[in-house]
């Protein structure tokens, strides 16, 4: 599968040169020229990596990075900036970036770093996936992630694929809020995020399965305006 | 930065208060001295009375004349008054002379005035000194900020074209590109090379101007023709993006340096395009007013704040924060323009355009044929 990269850079020729090279490496590149536009695009689409310039019109790259981190802790962010003092680099890394490359840079180095970052984040993702046990118990419920079977309030039943993925995602990030954008990106595999109530319907269904009182959910809680989180007071792992 | 300011203000207040207290203490001392001297003078009257009674007992003199010859040289600041013409030696009184009082009082007032005027002068000097220090302190901060901004912008302006060129060259080495891509890459690289050249030249020129090493030629130039040429060039470069409206009076001649003049015109028009915003009109005019050639460039951009107008022609000055800059630049353009205009003995000024935007006016001595 092609990796999707968000390139935030306001210099037209640099945009062109970087995009050309990344595309020749087999990546798909989306370009954004301003900080505010970058945030908008990031929230609407699914990416595997973000390349950020620091000196940008409207909003600087550091703020963009902080903003991205509010919605997605995992995605690798690489700063590509002309600012090259140690203080600049430290600041960039502190704001949540994974790597910092100064201009002018070596093409080879940029490509290697990008590939490594993407590869590493994919490894982390898959190892996270393995963290959830095959049979996961919470309260009086359990879910078997292998054969889609589950035990809920109304007894045994079978979860659909999407329901299973959604539960898995929430449980992987237990006690953390998972944003709606992130859910749509992972579970529905959207590259372009639609304005949809799909998630809400799925959450309603899941609450009906597992919650004693779906109006006062114990496990699947809402974080108003952001997304959902899974909490369980006594997390038993089978 | 703010801590330094607070320390400065606290120190200033302390110095002024200390100085004020000092002046006040002097004023008080002066008054005390005056009152004490008055007391001393009056006590000397008792002493003199006592002395004279002693002298009378010892019969050092026996009439008022003798007493006066004894008294006057010994007590020059006092006088003796005989109260009884029949028994003058038994009924007299000693008192300070009016002039003695007068002298004390005069000294008191003189000193008082001295302290007041000296205090006031010193206080004014102190305030003036503080203002000077504060101003240079603020200037220092400002320069530091500008230096910082300059460093950021120059970093960006020099490194960006370099990065793009390098990246393009590496691409050519590493990849197989189509003929069409090759053309784009070469064109873009050349573009960036021009940009870099431009920046380097600007930097060198401003350094030359700074050290007064730049000299201009002094030849007769047809300003109208030169301006028309440059405008035609600009219109060719941006065929449909921007509207350039020009009203140029024919046959305007000035004495000057064609290269420098071209730089001035180019800089102002580039600025107008850069800051005017999309689809805005640029108005260029050239006309003779009296014995002066007046050249104006107006844009319809966001305009410039009054406080920024003062700093506009300073080296490295750029409005706003370098990190979130919409327009690129180093803050050298207007600095160069101003210096070049001044080398022509001309004047540059900036005013607001109506309804919005900015107009730059340049006045140069016209060279009447």
XYZ file of N, CA and C in Angstrom, chain B residues 38-290:
759
model
N 20.717 82.973 64.280
C 19.919 84.051 64.858
C 19.978 83.973 66.395
N 19.869 82.757 66.918
C 19.971 82.545 68.362
C 21.323 82.977 68.888
N 22.367 82.576 68.150
C 23.734 82.940 68.562
C 23.868 84.459 68.635
N 23.360 85.122 67.608
C 23.423 86.589 67.558
C 22.741 87.186 68.785
N 21.588 86.651 69.120
C 20.854 87.197 70.252
C 21.562 86.882 71.574
N 22.209 85.689 71.610
C 22.946 85.364 72.832
C 24.144 86.250 73.017
N 24.731 86.642 71.879
C 25.891 87.545 71.967
C 25.496 88.880 72.621
N 24.220 89.261 72.461
C 23.740 90.490 73.114
C 23.858 90.364 74.638
N 23.455 89.194 75.146
C 23.560 88.989 76.602
C 25.004 89.050 77.045
N 25.841 88.363 76.216
C 27.261 88.318 76.565
C 27.829 89.743 76.580
N 27.471 90.515 75.552
C 28.001 91.876 75.450
C 27.537 92.714 76.647
N 26.239 92.587 76.967
C 25.712 93.331 78.110
C 26.511 92.986 79.373
N 26.721 91.697 79.540
C 27.459 91.207 80.697
C 28.888 91.756 80.711
N 29.536 91.686 79.536
C 30.919 92.184 79.412
C 30.998 93.670 79.767
N 30.054 94.427 79.249
C 30.105 95.889 79.455
C 29.875 96.236 80.924
N 28.919 95.516 81.514
C 28.726 95.758 82.947
C 30.018 95.508 83.698
N 30.717 94.458 83.339
C 32.017 94.154 83.956
C 33.006 95.285 83.749
N 33.047 95.793 82.500
C 33.980 96.857 82.155
C 33.658 98.114 82.950
N 32.332 98.396 83.122
C 31.922 99.580 83.899
C 32.401 99.426 85.346
N 32.226 98.180 85.872
C 32.669 97.942 87.246
C 34.170 98.163 87.403
N 34.904 97.753 86.350
C 36.360 97.932 86.435
C 36.786 99.336 86.052
N 35.755 100.181 85.708
C 35.952 101.588 85.341
C 36.912 101.730 84.162
N 36.710 100.896 83.176
C 37.534 101.003 81.975
C 37.142 102.233 81.160
N 35.927 102.660 81.350
C 35.476 103.937 80.744
C 34.419 104.540 81.647
N 34.180 105.830 81.490
C 33.222 106.463 82.386
C 32.172 107.271 81.665
N 32.205 107.313 80.343
C 31.096 107.987 79.647
C 30.663 107.151 78.429
N 29.594 107.581 77.849
C 29.027 106.824 76.721
C 29.992 106.761 75.555
N 30.761 107.824 75.368
C 31.706 107.839 74.257
C 32.768 106.747 74.435
N 33.286 106.711 75.694
C 34.288 105.682 76.016
C 33.716 104.281 75.828
N 32.462 104.157 76.262
C 31.810 102.847 76.123
C 31.678 102.469 74.648
N 31.304 103.429 73.842
C 31.134 103.162 72.410
C 32.455 102.790 71.758
N 33.546 103.508 72.143
C 34.851 103.167 71.552
C 35.289 101.766 71.978
N 34.848 101.368 73.189
C 35.147 99.995 73.620
C 34.244 98.981 72.903
N 32.977 99.352 72.776
C 31.960 98.405 72.278
C 32.103 98.128 70.777
N 32.134 99.188 69.993
C 32.028 99.013 68.531
C 33.067 98.069 67.920
N 34.370 98.201 68.202
C 35.312 97.253 67.576
C 35.152 95.817 68.084
N 34.707 95.693 69.356
C 34.570 94.331 69.893
C 33.306 93.614 69.423
N 32.249 94.374 69.194
C 30.968 93.738 68.765
C 30.461 94.403 67.497
N 31.101 94.116 66.384
C 30.737 94.848 65.155
C 29.322 94.554 64.681
N 28.770 93.398 65.081
C 27.437 93.066 64.590
C 26.321 93.505 65.534
N 26.722 94.101 66.670
C 25.714 94.541 67.634
C 25.742 96.052 67.754
N 24.678 96.561 68.353
C 24.684 97.998 68.646
C 24.141 98.207 70.055
N 24.555 99.348 70.631
C 24.109 99.640 71.987
C 23.191 100.866 71.950
N 22.099 100.751 72.687
C 21.108 101.844 72.713
C 21.029 102.353 74.165
N 21.159 103.638 74.300
C 21.026 104.202 75.659
C 19.595 104.613 75.865
N 18.997 104.084 76.954
C 17.562 104.290 77.135
C 17.273 105.528 78.003
N 18.258 105.904 78.790
C 18.026 107.041 79.722
C 19.140 108.052 79.528
N 18.785 109.278 79.110
C 19.828 110.246 78.797
C 20.506 110.785 80.074
N 19.832 110.620 81.205
C 20.488 111.092 82.456
C 21.424 110.047 83.026
N 20.975 108.823 82.986
C 21.854 107.774 83.522
C 22.127 106.746 82.425
N 22.827 107.161 81.415
C 23.003 106.258 80.260
C 23.762 104.995 80.623
N 24.706 105.115 81.552
C 25.518 103.937 81.859
C 24.750 102.873 82.656
N 23.626 103.310 83.257
C 22.839 102.320 84.007
C 21.690 101.743 83.178
N 21.255 102.510 82.214
C 20.083 102.082 81.442
C 20.392 101.971 79.948
N 20.951 100.909 79.571
C 21.206 100.705 78.114
C 20.805 99.283 77.728
N 20.681 99.119 76.417
C 20.394 97.742 75.968
C 21.239 97.428 74.726
N 21.601 96.169 74.642
C 22.388 95.742 73.479
C 21.482 94.914 72.565
N 21.549 95.252 71.283
C 20.742 94.450 70.356
C 21.509 94.264 69.041
N 21.156 93.238 68.284
C 21.843 93.060 67.002
C 21.512 94.195 66.060
N 22.488 94.535 65.227
C 22.215 95.574 64.239
C 21.211 95.040 63.218
N 20.437 95.938 62.675
C 19.470 95.514 61.654
C 20.189 94.838 60.486
N 21.358 95.395 60.176
C 22.136 94.840 59.068
C 22.575 93.402 59.345
N 22.825 93.087 60.618
C 23.249 91.733 60.960
C 22.130 90.722 60.673
N 20.926 91.155 61.123
C 19.763 90.316 60.792
C 19.649 90.152 59.285
N 19.787 91.299 58.637
C 19.629 91.303 57.186
C 20.591 90.327 56.518
N 21.830 90.354 57.058
C 22.849 89.502 56.458
C 22.510 88.018 56.646
N 22.067 87.705 57.880
C 21.679 86.308 58.143
C 20.574 85.859 57.193
N 19.601 86.763 57.109
C 18.461 86.450 56.263
C 18.871 86.288 54.799
N 19.742 87.212 54.386
C 20.208 87.151 52.997
C 20.913 85.829 52.719
N 21.808 85.476 53.660
C 22.538 84.207 53.475
C 21.556 83.042 53.379
N 20.568 83.096 54.287
C 19.574 82.031 54.306
C 18.864 81.930 52.954
N 18.412 83.078 52.470
C 17.661 83.052 51.202
C 18.529 82.666 50.022
N 19.771 83.177 50.059
C 20.675 82.853 48.964
C 20.873 81.330 48.892
N 21.130 80.738 50.058
C 21.369 79.289 50.088
C 20.105 78.531 49.673
N 18.971 79.061 50.174
C 17.715 78.406 49.826
C 17.559 78.349 48.304
N 17.794 79.501 47.682
C 17.669 79.563 46.231
C 18.679 78.668 45.534
N 19.864 78.635 46.120
C 20.898 77.799 45.542
C 20.439 76.325 45.537
N 19.905 75.902 46.708
C 19.487 74.499 46.776
C 18.332 74.217 45.827
N 17.391 75.181 45.776
C 16.232 74.944 44.907
C 16.651 74.872 43.438
N 17.419 75.879 42.987
C 17.779 75.879 41.569
C 18.724 74.729 41.242
N 19.719 74.550 42.126
C 20.643 73.452 41.840
C 19.918 72.105 41.850
N 19.018 71.974 42.830
C 18.234 70.735 42.908
C 17.430 70.521 41.642
N 16.786 71.606 41.188
C 15.946 71.476 40.006
C 16.796 71.111 38.783
N 17.921 71.823 38.645
C 18.784 71.555 37.493
C 19.279 70.104 37.536
N 19.725 69.714 38.744
C 20.240 68.355 38.877
C 19.137 67.337 38.583
N 17.925 67.640 39.062
C 16.811 66.721 38.844
C 16.517 66.607 37.351
N 16.535 67.760 36.659
C 16.287 67.733 35.217
C 17.365 66.923 34.507
N 18.621 67.172 34.923
C 19.717 66.425 34.317
C 19.543 64.928 34.558
N 19.141 64.626 35.771
C 18.947 63.233 36.149
C 17.863 62.587 35.271
N 16.739 63.310 35.148
C 15.647 62.788 34.336
C 16.078 62.621 32.886
N 16.768 63.642 32.407
C 17.245 63.600 31.028
C 18.159 62.391 30.819
N 19.060 62.223 31.783
C 19.981 61.088 31.711
C 19.227 59.769 31.698
N 18.208 59.712 32.544
C 17.432 58.477 32.609
C 16.709 58.212 31.305
N 16.151 59.293 30.746
C 15.437 59.120 29.478
C 16.411 58.644 28.402
N 17.600 59.262 28.396
C 18.601 58.858 27.405
C 18.951 57.380 27.582
N 19.172 57.001 28.842
C 19.532 55.610 29.118
C 18.387 54.680 28.704
N 17.164 55.098 29.069
C 16.017 54.251 28.759
C 15.860 54.085 27.249
N 16.064 55.222 26.541
C 15.919 55.158 25.089
C 16.948 54.243 24.461
N 18.185 54.387 24.905
C 19.220 53.551 24.300
C 19.005 52.095 24.683
N 18.458 51.920 25.874
C 18.134 50.581 26.344
C 17.054 49.953 25.455
N 16.048 50.794 25.149
C 14.976 50.294 24.299
C 15.468 50.037 22.885
N 16.352 50.929 22.452
C 16.906 50.785 21.114
C 17.698 49.478 21.032
N 18.426 49.237 22.101
C 19.231 48.009 22.175
C 18.328 46.785 22.015
N 17.238 46.797 22.782
C 16.295 45.676 22.718
C 15.739 45.529 21.311
N 15.398 46.693 20.752
C 14.810 46.703 19.426
C 15.811 46.166 18.401
N 17.059 46.651 18.524
C 18.098 46.199 17.598
C 18.309 44.699 17.722
N 18.256 44.241 18.965
C 18.451 42.824 19.212
C 17.344 42.022 18.518
N 16.126 42.547 18.660
C 14.996 41.869 18.044
C 15.137 41.885 16.516
N 15.578 43.067 16.007
C 15.722 43.175 14.565
C 16.818 42.253 14.064
N 17.891 42.215 14.831
C 19.014 41.344 14.484
C 18.522 39.898 14.414
N 17.723 39.561 15.401
C 17.165 38.224 15.481
C 16.275 37.932 14.280
N 15.407 38.901 13.983
C 14.522 38.782 12.835
C 15.334 38.670 11.558
N 16.397 39.487 11.507
C 17.236 39.479 10.316
C 17.879 38.112 10.144
N 18.371 37.580 11.252
C 19.020 36.277 11.213
C 18.047 35.219 10.691
N 16.821 35.296 11.197
C 15.802 34.343 10.747
C 15.508 34.512 9.269
N 15.306 35.791 8.861
C 14.896 35.991 7.475
C 16.050 35.684 6.528
N 17.262 36.065 6.933
C 18.393 35.815 6.047
C 18.665 34.315 5.958
N 18.480 33.623 7.091
C 18.624 32.172 7.086
C 17.679 31.586 6.056
N 16.446 32.054 6.144
C 15.428 31.552 5.239
C 15.741 31.931 3.795
N 16.053 33.202 3.591
C 16.213 33.696 2.224
C 17.435 33.123 1.521
N 18.476 32.829 2.282
C 19.672 32.269 1.645
C 19.597 30.756 1.545
N 19.030 30.139 2.565
C 19.050 28.677 2.571
C 17.988 28.064 1.667
N 16.851 28.741 1.549
C 15.777 28.152 0.758
C 16.186 27.937 -0.705
N 16.684 28.992 -1.379
C 17.081 28.743 -2.768
C 18.194 27.704 -2.874
N 19.104 27.750 -1.911
C 20.201 26.792 -1.908
C 19.666 25.365 -1.762
N 18.730 25.212 -0.823
C 18.147 23.892 -0.596
C 17.458 23.379 -1.853
N 16.687 24.256 -2.477
C 15.940 23.834 -3.664
C 16.903 23.447 -4.783
N 17.932 24.275 -4.989
C 18.894 23.971 -6.062
C 19.598 22.652 -5.806
N 20.026 22.483 -4.554
C 20.747 21.266 -4.204
C 19.856 20.033 -4.414
N 18.622 20.183 -3.965
C 17.678 19.077 -4.078
C 17.448 18.717 -5.547
N 17.313 19.748 -6.375
C 17.103 19.505 -7.799
C 18.308 18.800 -8.415
N 19.501 19.255 -8.052
C 20.710 18.641 -8.608
C 20.825 17.191 -8.161
N 20.537 16.950 -6.881
C 20.584 15.576 -6.371
C 19.567 14.704 -7.095
N 18.403 15.306 -7.355
C 17.360 14.571 -8.075
C 17.872 14.151 -9.448
N 18.519 15.098 -10.122
C 19.021 14.788 -11.460
C 20.056 13.676 -11.417
N 20.881 13.680 -10.379
C 21.909 12.653 -10.258
C 21.297 11.285 -9.967
N 20.252 11.299 -9.160
C 19.718 10.057 -8.617
C 18.642 9.423 -9.501
N 17.893 10.276 -10.193
C 16.696 9.761 -10.877
C 16.803 9.846 -12.392
N 15.968 9.034 -12.988
C 15.742 9.174 -14.416
C 14.512 10.066 -14.575
N 14.692 11.244 -15.161
C 13.520 12.116 -15.309
C 13.215 12.327 -16.784
N 11.965 12.627 -17.043
C 11.564 12.855 -18.429
C 12.105 14.190 -18.916
N 12.095 14.391 -20.225
C 12.596 15.639 -20.807
C 11.829 16.834 -20.235
N 10.536 16.609 -20.079
C 9.673 17.696 -19.589
C 10.019 18.053 -18.142
N 10.196 16.988 -17.341
C 10.573 17.212 -15.935
C 11.925 17.898 -15.842
N 12.817 17.472 -16.728
C 14.157 18.060 -16.737
C 14.073 19.564 -16.969
N 13.191 19.933 -17.879
C 13.035 21.350 -18.211
C 12.524 22.131 -16.991
N 11.486 21.557 -16.352
C 10.934 22.211 -15.161
C 12.005 22.362 -14.094
N 12.761 21.271 -13.873
C 13.803 21.295 -12.836
C 14.843 22.361 -13.139
N 15.273 22.415 -14.386
C 16.293 23.400 -14.758
C 15.762 24.812 -14.582
N 14.527 25.020 -15.032
C 13.930 26.364 -14.931
C 13.791 26.792 -13.469
N 13.260 25.872 -12.670
C 13.077 26.194 -11.246
C 14.409 26.475 -10.564
N 15.417 25.655 -10.885
C 16.732 25.844 -10.278
C 17.296 27.201 -10.644
N 17.149 27.538 -11.923
C 17.656 28.827 -12.401
C 16.966 29.973 -11.665
N 15.669 29.798 -11.499
C 14.872 30.771 -10.764
C 15.421 30.987 -9.358
N 15.708 29.872 -8.697
C 16.231 29.942 -7.332
C 17.620 30.565 -7.326
N 18.411 30.250 -8.359
C 19.750 30.833 -8.453
C 19.653 32.359 -8.564
N 18.701 32.810 -9.381
C 18.474 34.254 -9.515
C 18.108 34.865 -8.174
N 17.250 34.146 -7.469
C 16.778 34.641 -6.172
C 17.958 34.787 -5.206
N 18.804 33.765 -5.202
C 19.971 33.788 -4.328
C 20.903 34.941 -4.697
N 21.112 35.089 -6.022
C 21.973 36.158 -6.509
C 21.446 37.521 -6.038
N 20.140 37.659 -6.166
C 19.475 38.893 -5.759
C 19.738 39.209 -4.292
N 19.577 38.185 -3.462
C 19.762 38.380 -2.014
C 21.193 38.746 -1.693
N 22.123 38.022 -2.322
C 23.538 38.269 -2.052
C 23.901 39.690 -2.475
N 23.393 40.090 -3.647
C 23.697 41.443 -4.113
C 23.138 42.501 -3.176
N 21.935 42.244 -2.698
C 21.319 43.184 -1.762
C 22.156 43.324 -0.497
N 22.611 42.174 0.003
C 23.426 42.168 1.223
C 24.713 42.955 1.012
N 25.356 42.695 -0.121
C 26.618 43.387 -0.400
C 26.384 44.879 -0.568
N 25.326 45.214 -1.299
C 25.030 46.620 -1.531
C 24.755 47.348 -0.216
N 23.972 46.712 0.647
C 23.645 47.400 1.903
C 24.893 47.560 2.767
N 25.818 46.591 2.676
C 27.068 46.732 3.413
C 27.876 47.899 2.863
N 27.883 48.021 1.526
C 28.597 49.140 0.904
C 27.992 50.477 1.292
N 26.648 50.514 1.273
C 25.959 51.759 1.632
C 26.248 52.121 3.088
N 26.281 51.102 3.913
C 26.527 51.304 5.339
C 27.882 51.940 5.595
N 28.862 51.514 4.825
C 30.204 52.041 5.062
C 30.551 53.171 4.098
N 29.501 53.738 3.473
C 29.674 54.891 2.568
C 30.664 54.628 1.453
N 30.711 53.380 1.007
C 31.674 53.053 -0.040
C 31.016 53.028 -1.419
N 29.710 53.224 -1.415
C 29.003 53.178 -2.695
C 28.924 54.582 -3.264
N 29.418 54.739 -4.485
C 29.335 56.059 -5.111
C 28.455 55.954 -6.343
N 27.790 57.065 -6.656
C 26.898 57.015 -7.816
C 27.427 57.919 -8.923
N 27.026 57.570 -10.139
C 27.377 58.405 -11.275
C 26.445 59.610 -11.278
N 26.825 60.586 -12.025
C 25.982 61.769 -12.100
C 25.782 62.164 -13.549
N 24.847 61.477 -14.196
C 24.601 61.801 -15.603
C 23.139 62.133 -15.809
N 22.869 62.765 -16.927
C 21.489 63.143 -17.193
C 20.707 61.908 -17.660
N 19.573 61.674 -16.999
C 18.792 60.476 -17.321
C 17.372 60.880 -17.690
N 16.841 60.229 -18.700
C 15.433 60.418 -19.015
C 14.632 59.474 -18.115
N 14.151 60.010 -17.007
C 13.449 59.236 -15.984
C 12.190 58.597 -16.583
N 11.499 59.374 -17.426
C 10.237 58.891 -18.009
C 10.468 57.620 -18.815
N 11.505 57.636 -19.652
C 11.784 56.475 -20.501
C 12.160 55.263 -19.660
N 13.048 55.511 -18.678
C 13.526 54.435 -17.814
C 12.361 53.769 -17.092
N 11.476 54.591 -16.548
C 10.335 54.089 -15.792
C 9.410 53.278 -16.700
N 9.177 53.825 -17.883
C 8.279 53.153 -18.832
C 8.836 51.778 -19.195
N 10.129 51.720 -19.386
C 10.798 50.469 -19.739
C 10.596 49.418 -18.639
N 10.847 49.853 -17.415
C 10.746 48.929 -16.286
C 9.316 48.426 -16.121
N 8.355 49.343 -16.277
C 6.948 48.948 -16.125
C 6.568 47.923 -17.198
N 7.024 48.165 -18.421
C 6.734 47.221 -19.509
C 7.291 45.845 -19.156
N 8.498 45.839 -18.590
C 9.129 44.600 -18.169
C 8.298 43.861 -17.129
N 7.818 44.616 -16.142
C 7.012 44.026 -15.070
C 5.728 43.440 -15.632
N 5.136 44.171 -16.571
C 3.874 43.697 -17.147
C 4.107 42.410 -17.915
N 5.281 42.287 -18.528
C 5.608 41.069 -19.256
C 5.734 39.886 -18.290
N 6.370 40.166 -17.155
C 6.603 39.093 -16.181
C 5.304 38.606 -15.528
N 4.446 39.537 -15.173
C 3.161 39.151 -14.574
C 2.043 39.617 -15.489
N 1.790 38.838 -16.549
C 0.862 39.331 -17.566
C -0.548 39.580 -17.047
N -1.068 38.699 -16.181
C -2.478 38.930 -15.819
C -2.732 39.023 -14.323
N -1.688 38.836 -13.536
C -1.900 38.825 -12.097
C -2.304 40.180 -11.542
N -1.575 41.184 -11.948
C -1.752 42.468 -11.295
C -1.949 43.581 -12.331
N -2.636 44.567 -11.922
C -2.827 45.700 -12.801
C -1.855 46.797 -12.431
N -1.092 47.222 -13.397
C -0.229 48.379 -13.143
C -0.799 49.556 -13.929
N -1.235 50.568 -13.189
C -1.728 51.779 -13.852
C -0.668 52.849 -13.710
N -0.297 53.430 -14.842
C 0.756 54.438 -14.725
C 0.388 55.735 -15.430
N 0.696 56.826 -14.760
C 0.575 58.139 -15.402
C 1.951 58.768 -15.357
N 2.582 58.792 -16.517
C 3.969 59.254 -16.565
C 4.083 60.486 -17.453
N 4.574 61.539 -16.851
C 4.793 62.763 -17.627
C 6.002 62.545 -18.521
N 5.897 63.003 -19.772
C 6.998 62.798 -20.720
C 8.184 63.699 -20.411
N 9.317 63.221 -20.838
C 10.534 64.035 -20.820
C 10.874 64.608 -19.442
N 10.804 63.739 -18.436
C 11.267 64.157 -17.116
C 12.725 63.733 -16.998
N 13.602 64.712 -16.887
C 15.028 64.415 -16.791
C 15.525 64.664 -15.372
N 16.385 63.799 -14.912
C 17.049 64.071 -13.640
C 18.532 63.736 -13.787
N 19.312 64.229 -12.847
C 20.732 63.892 -12.834
C 20.927 62.750 -11.838
N 21.584 61.683 -12.300
C 21.774 60.589 -11.351
C 22.423 59.372 -11.967
N 22.249 58.253 -11.279
C 22.888 57.011 -11.668
C 21.813 56.050 -12.172
N 21.877 55.659 -13.452
C 20.792 54.824 -13.995
C 20.623 53.492 -13.259
N 21.742 52.862 -12.868
C 21.636 51.564 -12.176
C 20.936 51.730 -10.835
N 21.357 52.749 -10.097
C 20.767 53.001 -8.783
C 19.287 53.335 -8.930
N 18.986 54.143 -9.932
C 17.600 54.557 -10.140
C 16.722 53.348 -10.487
N 17.286 52.479 -11.296
C 16.567 51.272 -11.684
C 16.278 50.421 -10.448
N 17.290 50.337 -9.554
C 17.108 49.568 -8.325
C 15.981 50.160 -7.482
N 15.962 51.492 -7.392
C 14.928 52.165 -6.604
C 13.548 51.807 -7.151
N 13.400 51.968 -8.467
C 12.091 51.736 -9.089
C 11.682 50.271 -8.921
N 12.619 49.380 -9.237
C 12.342 47.942 -9.137
C 11.902 47.538 -7.740
N 12.643 48.047 -6.763
C 12.353 47.714 -5.379
C 10.951 48.140 -4.973
N 10.602 49.373 -5.332
C 9.287 49.885 -4.917
C 8.158 49.141 -5.607
N 8.352 48.850 -6.887
C 7.282 48.145 -7.605
C 7.164 46.710 -7.092
N 8.319 46.056 -6.860
C 8.280 44.686 -6.325
C 7.561 44.657 -4.982
N 7.892 45.634 -4.139
C 7.217 45.731 -2.841
C 5.711 45.889 -3.003
N 5.317 46.762 -3.928
C 3.888 47.020 -4.127
C 3.188 45.740 -4.562
N 3.859 44.961 -5.427
C 3.261 43.707 -5.888
C 3.193 42.712 -4.725
N 4.293 42.680 -3.943
C 4.394 41.711 -2.855
C 3.369 41.988 -1.755
N 3.233 43.253 -1.388
C 2.373 43.579 -0.252
C 0.970 44.018 -0.664
N 0.783 44.236 -1.964
C -0.515 44.730 -2.419
C -1.616 43.686 -2.306
N -1.221 42.427 -2.302
C -2.228 41.381 -2.257
C -2.716 41.059 -3.656
N -3.515 39.981 -3.734
C -3.945 39.519 -5.043
C -4.955 40.466 -5.668
N -4.865 40.555 -6.981
C -5.792 41.358 -7.781
C -5.858 42.819 -7.351
N -4.779 43.319 -6.767
C -4.863 44.725 -6.389
C -4.188 45.563 -7.469
N -4.590 46.809 -7.516
C -4.061 47.706 -8.528
C -2.841 48.434 -7.985
N -1.871 48.617 -8.834
C -0.701 49.392 -8.450
C -0.675 50.668 -9.285
N -0.591 51.779 -8.582
C -0.590 53.063 -9.301
C 0.805 53.653 -9.283
N 1.301 53.933 -10.482
C 2.629 54.532 -10.586
C 2.486 55.874 -11.281
N 3.110 56.899 -10.719
C 3.041 58.188 -11.383
C 4.381 58.899 -11.342
N 4.595 59.701 -12.359
C 5.812 60.520 -12.408
C 5.422 61.875 -12.972
N 5.726 62.916 -12.242
C 5.407 64.243 -12.768
C 6.359 65.292 -12.209
N 6.395 66.404 -12.899
C 7.241 67.513 -12.448
C 6.395 68.429 -11.580
N 6.895 68.706 -10.387
C 6.219 69.681 -9.529
C 7.254 70.727 -9.175
N 7.094 71.932 -9.705
C 8.112 72.965 -9.481
C 9.396 72.534 -10.148
